[in-house]
CSV table of C-alpha atoms in Angstrom, one decimal:
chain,number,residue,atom,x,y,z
A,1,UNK,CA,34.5,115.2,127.6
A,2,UNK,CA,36.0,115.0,124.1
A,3,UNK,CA,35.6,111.8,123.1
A,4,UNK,CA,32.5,110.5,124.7
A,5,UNK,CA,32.2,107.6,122.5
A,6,UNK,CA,35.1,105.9,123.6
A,7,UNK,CA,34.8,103.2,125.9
A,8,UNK,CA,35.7,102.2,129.0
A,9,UNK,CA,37.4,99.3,127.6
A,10,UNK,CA,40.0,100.4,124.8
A,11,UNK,CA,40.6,98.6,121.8
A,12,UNK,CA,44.5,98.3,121.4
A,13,UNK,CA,45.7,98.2,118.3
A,14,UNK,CA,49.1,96.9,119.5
A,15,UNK,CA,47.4,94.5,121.4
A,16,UNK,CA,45.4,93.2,119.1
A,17,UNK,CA,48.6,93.0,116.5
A,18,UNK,CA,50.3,91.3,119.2
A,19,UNK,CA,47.9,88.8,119.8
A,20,UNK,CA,47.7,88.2,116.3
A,21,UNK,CA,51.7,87.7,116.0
A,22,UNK,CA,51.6,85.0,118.5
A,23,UNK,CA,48.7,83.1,117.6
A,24,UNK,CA,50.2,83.2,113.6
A,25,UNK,CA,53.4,82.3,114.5
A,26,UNK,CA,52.7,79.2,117.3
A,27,UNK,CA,50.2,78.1,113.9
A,28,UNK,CA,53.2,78.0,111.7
A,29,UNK,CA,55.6,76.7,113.7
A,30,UNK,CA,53.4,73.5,115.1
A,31,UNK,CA,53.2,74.4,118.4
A,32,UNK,CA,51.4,71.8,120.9
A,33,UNK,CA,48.6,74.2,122.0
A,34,UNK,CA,45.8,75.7,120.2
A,35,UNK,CA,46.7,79.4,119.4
A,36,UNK,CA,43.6,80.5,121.2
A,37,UNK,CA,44.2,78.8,124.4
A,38,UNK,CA,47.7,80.0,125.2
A,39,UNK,CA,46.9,82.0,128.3
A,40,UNK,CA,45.3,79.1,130.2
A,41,UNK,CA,47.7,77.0,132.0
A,42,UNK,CA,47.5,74.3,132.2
A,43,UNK,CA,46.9,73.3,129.1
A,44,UNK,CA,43.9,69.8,129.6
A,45,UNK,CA,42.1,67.1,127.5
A,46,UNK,CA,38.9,65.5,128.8
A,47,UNK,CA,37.6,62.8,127.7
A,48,UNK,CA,34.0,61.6,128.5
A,49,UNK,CA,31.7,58.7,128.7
A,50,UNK,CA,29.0,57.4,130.3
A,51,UNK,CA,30.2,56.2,133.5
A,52,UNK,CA,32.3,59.6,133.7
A,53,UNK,CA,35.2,62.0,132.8
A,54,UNK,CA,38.9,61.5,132.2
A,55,UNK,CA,40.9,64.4,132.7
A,56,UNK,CA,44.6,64.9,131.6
A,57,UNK,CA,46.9,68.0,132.0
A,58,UNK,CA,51.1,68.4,131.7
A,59,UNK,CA,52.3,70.1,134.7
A,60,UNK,CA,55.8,68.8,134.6
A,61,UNK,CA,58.1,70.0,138.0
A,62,UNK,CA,54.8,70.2,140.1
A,63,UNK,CA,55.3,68.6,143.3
A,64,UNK,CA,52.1,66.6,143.9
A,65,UNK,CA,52.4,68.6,147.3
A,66,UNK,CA,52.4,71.8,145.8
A,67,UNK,CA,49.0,70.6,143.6
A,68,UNK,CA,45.6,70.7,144.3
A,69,UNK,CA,42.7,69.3,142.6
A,70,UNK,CA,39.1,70.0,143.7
A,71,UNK,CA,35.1,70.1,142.3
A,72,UNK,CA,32.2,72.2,143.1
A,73,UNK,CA,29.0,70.9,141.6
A,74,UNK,CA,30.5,70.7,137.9
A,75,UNK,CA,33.2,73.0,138.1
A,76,UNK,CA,36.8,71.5,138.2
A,77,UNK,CA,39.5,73.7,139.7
A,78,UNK,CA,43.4,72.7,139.5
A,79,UNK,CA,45.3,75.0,141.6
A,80,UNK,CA,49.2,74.9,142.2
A,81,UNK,CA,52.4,76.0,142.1
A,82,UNK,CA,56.3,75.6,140.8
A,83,UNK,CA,58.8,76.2,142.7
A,84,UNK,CA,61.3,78.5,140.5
A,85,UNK,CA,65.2,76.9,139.4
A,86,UNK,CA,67.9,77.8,142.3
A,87,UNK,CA,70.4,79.5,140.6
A,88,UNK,CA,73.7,79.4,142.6
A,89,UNK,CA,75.2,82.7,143.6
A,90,UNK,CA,77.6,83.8,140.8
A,91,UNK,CA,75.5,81.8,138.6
A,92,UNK,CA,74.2,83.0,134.9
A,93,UNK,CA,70.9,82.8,133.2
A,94,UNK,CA,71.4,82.2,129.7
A,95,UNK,CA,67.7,81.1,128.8
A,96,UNK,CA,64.8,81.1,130.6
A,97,UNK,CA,61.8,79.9,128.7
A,98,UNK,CA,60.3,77.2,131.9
A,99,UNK,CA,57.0,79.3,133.3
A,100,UNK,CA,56.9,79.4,137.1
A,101,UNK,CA,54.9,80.4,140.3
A,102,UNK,CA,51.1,80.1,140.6
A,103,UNK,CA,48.2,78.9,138.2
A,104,UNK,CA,44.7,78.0,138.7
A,105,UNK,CA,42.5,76.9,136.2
A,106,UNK,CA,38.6,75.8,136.2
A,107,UNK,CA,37.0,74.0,133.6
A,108,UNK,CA,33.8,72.8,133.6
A,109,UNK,CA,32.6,69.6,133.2
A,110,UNK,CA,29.4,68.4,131.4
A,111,UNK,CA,27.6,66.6,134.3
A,112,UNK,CA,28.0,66.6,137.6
A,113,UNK,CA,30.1,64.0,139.5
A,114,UNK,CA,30.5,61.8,142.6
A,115,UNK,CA,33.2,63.8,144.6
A,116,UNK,CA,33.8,60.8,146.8
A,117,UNK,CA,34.3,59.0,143.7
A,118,UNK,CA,37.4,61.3,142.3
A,119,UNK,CA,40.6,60.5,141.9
A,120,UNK,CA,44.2,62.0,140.9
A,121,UNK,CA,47.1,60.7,140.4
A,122,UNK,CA,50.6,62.4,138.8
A,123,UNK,CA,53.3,61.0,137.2
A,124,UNK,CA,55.9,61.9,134.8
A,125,UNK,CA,54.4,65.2,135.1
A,126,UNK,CA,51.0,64.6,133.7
A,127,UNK,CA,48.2,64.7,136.2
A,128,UNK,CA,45.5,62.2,135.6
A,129,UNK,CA,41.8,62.9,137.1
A,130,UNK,CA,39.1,60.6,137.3
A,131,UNK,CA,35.8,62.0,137.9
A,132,UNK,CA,32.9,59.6,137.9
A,133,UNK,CA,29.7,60.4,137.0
A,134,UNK,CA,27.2,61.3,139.6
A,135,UNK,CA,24.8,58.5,139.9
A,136,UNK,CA,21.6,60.5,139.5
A,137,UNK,CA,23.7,62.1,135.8
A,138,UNK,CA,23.8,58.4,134.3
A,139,UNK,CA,22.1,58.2,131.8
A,140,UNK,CA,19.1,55.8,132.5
A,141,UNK,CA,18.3,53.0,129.5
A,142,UNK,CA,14.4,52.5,128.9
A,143,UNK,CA,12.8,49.4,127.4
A,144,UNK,CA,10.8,49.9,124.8
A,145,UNK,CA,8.2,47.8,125.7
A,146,UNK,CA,5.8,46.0,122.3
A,147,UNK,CA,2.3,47.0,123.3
B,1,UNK,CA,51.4,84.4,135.0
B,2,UNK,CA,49.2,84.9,132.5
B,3,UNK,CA,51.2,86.9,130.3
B,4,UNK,CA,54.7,85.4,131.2
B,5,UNK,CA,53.3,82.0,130.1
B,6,UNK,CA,51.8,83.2,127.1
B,7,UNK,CA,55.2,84.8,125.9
B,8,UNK,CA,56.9,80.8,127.0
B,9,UNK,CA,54.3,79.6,124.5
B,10,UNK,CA,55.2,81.5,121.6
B,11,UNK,CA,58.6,80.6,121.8
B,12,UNK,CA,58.2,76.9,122.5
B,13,UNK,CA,58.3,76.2,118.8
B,14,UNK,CA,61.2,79.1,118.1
B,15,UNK,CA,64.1,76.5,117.8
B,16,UNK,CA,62.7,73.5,115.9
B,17,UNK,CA,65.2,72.3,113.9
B,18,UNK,CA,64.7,71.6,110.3
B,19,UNK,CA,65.6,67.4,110.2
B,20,UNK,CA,63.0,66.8,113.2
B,21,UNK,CA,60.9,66.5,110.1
B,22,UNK,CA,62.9,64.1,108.3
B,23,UNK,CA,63.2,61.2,110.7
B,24,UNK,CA,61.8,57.6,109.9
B,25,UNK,CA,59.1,57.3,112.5
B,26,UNK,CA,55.6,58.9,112.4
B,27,UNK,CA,54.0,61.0,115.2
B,28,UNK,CA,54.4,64.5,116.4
B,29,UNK,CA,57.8,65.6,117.6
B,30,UNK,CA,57.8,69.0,119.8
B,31,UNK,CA,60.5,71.1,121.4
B,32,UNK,CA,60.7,71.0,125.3
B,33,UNK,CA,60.6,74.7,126.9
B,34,UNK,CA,64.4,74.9,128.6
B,35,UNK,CA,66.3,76.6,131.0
B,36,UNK,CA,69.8,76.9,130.4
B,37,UNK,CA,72.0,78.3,133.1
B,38,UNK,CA,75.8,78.4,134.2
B,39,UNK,CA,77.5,78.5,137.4
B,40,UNK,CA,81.5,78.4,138.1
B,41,UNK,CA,81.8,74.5,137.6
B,42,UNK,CA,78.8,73.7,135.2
B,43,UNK,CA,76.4,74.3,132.4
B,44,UNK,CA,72.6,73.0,134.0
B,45,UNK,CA,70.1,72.4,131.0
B,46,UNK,CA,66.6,71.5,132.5
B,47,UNK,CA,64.0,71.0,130.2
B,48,UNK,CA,60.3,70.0,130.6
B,49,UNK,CA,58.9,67.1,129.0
B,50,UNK,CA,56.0,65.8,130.4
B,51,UNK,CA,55.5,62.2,130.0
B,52,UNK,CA,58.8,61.0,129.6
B,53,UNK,CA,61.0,59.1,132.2
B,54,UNK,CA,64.9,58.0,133.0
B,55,UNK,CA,64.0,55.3,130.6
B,56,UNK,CA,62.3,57.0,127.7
B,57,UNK,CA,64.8,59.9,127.3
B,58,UNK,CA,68.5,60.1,125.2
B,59,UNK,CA,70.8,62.7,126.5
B,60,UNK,CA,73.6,62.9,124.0
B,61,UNK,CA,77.1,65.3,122.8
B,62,UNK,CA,78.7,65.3,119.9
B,63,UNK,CA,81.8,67.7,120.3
B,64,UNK,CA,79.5,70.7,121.4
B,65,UNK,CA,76.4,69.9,119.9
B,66,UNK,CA,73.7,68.5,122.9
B,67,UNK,CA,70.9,66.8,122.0
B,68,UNK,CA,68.2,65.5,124.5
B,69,UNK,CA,65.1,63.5,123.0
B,70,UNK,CA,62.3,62.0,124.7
B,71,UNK,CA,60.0,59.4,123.9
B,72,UNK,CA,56.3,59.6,124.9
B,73,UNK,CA,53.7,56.8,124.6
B,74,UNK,CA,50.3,58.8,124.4
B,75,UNK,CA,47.3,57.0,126.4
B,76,UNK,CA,44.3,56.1,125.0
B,77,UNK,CA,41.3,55.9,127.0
B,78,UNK,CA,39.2,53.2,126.0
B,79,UNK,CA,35.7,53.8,126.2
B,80,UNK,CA,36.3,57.1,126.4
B,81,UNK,CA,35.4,59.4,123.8
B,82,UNK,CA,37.3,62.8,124.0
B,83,UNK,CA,35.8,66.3,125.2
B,84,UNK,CA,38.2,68.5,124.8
B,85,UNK,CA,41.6,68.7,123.4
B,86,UNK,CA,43.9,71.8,124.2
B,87,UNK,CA,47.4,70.0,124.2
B,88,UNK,CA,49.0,66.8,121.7
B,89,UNK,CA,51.3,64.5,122.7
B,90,UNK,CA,54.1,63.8,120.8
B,91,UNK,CA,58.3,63.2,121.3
B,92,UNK,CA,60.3,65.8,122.3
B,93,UNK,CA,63.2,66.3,120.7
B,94,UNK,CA,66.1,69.3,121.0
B,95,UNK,CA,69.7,70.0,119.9
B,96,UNK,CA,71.9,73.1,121.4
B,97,UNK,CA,75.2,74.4,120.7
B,98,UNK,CA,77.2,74.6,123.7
B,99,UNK,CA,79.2,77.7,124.5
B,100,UNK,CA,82.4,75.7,126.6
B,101,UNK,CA,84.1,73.2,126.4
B,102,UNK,CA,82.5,70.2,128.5
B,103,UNK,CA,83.9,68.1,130.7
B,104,UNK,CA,82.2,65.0,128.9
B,105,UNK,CA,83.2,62.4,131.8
B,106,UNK,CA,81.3,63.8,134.5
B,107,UNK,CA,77.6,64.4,132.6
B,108,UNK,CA,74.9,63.7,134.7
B,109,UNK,CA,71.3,63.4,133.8
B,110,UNK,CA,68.7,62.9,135.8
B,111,UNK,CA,64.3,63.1,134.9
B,112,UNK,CA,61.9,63.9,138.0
B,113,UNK,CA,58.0,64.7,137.4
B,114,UNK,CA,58.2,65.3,133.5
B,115,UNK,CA,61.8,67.7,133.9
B,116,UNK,CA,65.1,66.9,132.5
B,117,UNK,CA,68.2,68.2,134.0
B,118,UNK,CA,71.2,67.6,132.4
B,119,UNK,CA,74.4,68.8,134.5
B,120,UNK,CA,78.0,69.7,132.3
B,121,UNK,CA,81.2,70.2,134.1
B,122,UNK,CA,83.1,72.6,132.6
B,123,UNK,CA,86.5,71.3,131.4
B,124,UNK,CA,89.3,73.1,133.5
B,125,UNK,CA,90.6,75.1,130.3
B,126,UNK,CA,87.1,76.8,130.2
B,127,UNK,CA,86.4,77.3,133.7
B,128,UNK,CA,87.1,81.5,134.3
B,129,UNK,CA,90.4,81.9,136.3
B,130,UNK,CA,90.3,84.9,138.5
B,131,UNK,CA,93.1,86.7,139.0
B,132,UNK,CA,94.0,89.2,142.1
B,133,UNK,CA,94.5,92.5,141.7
B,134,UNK,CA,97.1,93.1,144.2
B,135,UNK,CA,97.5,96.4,145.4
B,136,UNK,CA,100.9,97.9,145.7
């Protein structure tokens, strides 16, 4: 071997000057997502409280057929799927910026919940998830008690 | 996927224009990912704008110059405190230049789950003729 000191996994320069490119320019230009979260899609915000969380994510053009929602212990998984334009035959493509096909993302959430408590709803091409708290995660208030 | 979505990402802010910045109301104003594509009878623009409905968005032309914007009321959750926050919400807001002359009669535009469509007849001037080739 003549470079035994290389690793298995090789830094690329090109790469690495790439990923720097994008995250620079989407930080310049005001783009919606954090620079270091482009790959994940969707993109989500959680909120959280006491009696559970509040999850949002864009998915605009998802069928609510083609989209699945589903927890294990903490672990929230959205899975789905967008169906590509139909282009008519003899038809042109003069920009294509939409994403389509697959995604699946898992996030996980600070406590567990109450899976029979969930619920998703989508509209206007935001899902919505509510995911309450499980009941044994709440957290308990104690008296103090003057002694 | 992956890839392919992050290369969408970086060139959802390409096109902003520079008076999205000067308008009178506050808030965040972003530029909807679009598809543009032509067939023999129409320009199709579909653009993705989560959060906005038929009554929300403004599809309008000015000789050749499209503009669609969109309205978005974000949500607050009260009693909520928030988590995480990988995407804002803002109005969307985009102008193009189109290549034909439009048929400005027969524009339809239409919003299902968060995506614009916005269909332009071609005008019958700018439509391509064909023309046979006879052999002799």
């Amino acid at each position: 071997m003549f470079f035994p000191h290389v690793r298995s996994s090789l830094w690329e320069p090109l790469n690495e000057i790439e990923r720097l490119r994008r995250s620079l320019n989407a930080a310049l230009s005001g783009s919606r997502q954090e620079p270091s979260l482009l790959a994940e899609f969707p993109a989500v915000n959680v909120w959280t409280s006491d009696e559970g969380a509040f999850i949002t994510a864009e998915v605009p053009g998802v069928d609510c057929g083609d989209l699945e929602a589903s927890v294990i212990n903490q672990t929230l998984t959205i899975t789905g799927r967008r169906q590509p334009i139909e282009v008519a035959d003899g038809g042109r493509l003069h920009r294509q910026e939409r994403w389509e096909g697959e995604f699946s993302r898992s996030l996980e959430l600070p406590f567990r919940v109450d899976p029979a408590g969930l619920e998703a709803t989508i509209s206007k091409g935001v899902l919505r998830i509510k995911a309450p708290r499980a009941a044994e995660e709440k957290p308990r208030k104690i008296k103090v008690k003057s002694a | 996927m992956t890839t392919r979505t992050r290369e969408r990402e970086s060139e959802r802010s390409a096109v902003q224009s520079p008076e999205v910045l000067e308008r009178g109301k506050t808030g965040r104003v972003y530029v909807p990912l679009t598809d543009i594509y032509e067939t023999a009878d129409d320009i199709i623009v579909v653009a993705d704008m989560p959060g906005v409905d038929d009554k929300s968005v403004d599809v309008t032309l000015e000789k050749n110059v499209l503009t669609i914007e969109g309205v978005v009321h974000p949500e607050i959750a009260e009693s909520y405190t928030k988590a995480l926050c990988e995407y804002r919400v803002g109005d969307y807001r985009r102008v193009f230049i189109l290549p034909n002359e439009v048929d400005r009669d027969g524009i339809q535009a239409s919003v299902k789950n968060g995506v614009l469509r916005v269909v332009l007849p071609k005008s019958s001037e700018a439509k391509v003729k064909r023309i046979k080739v006879k052999a002799q």
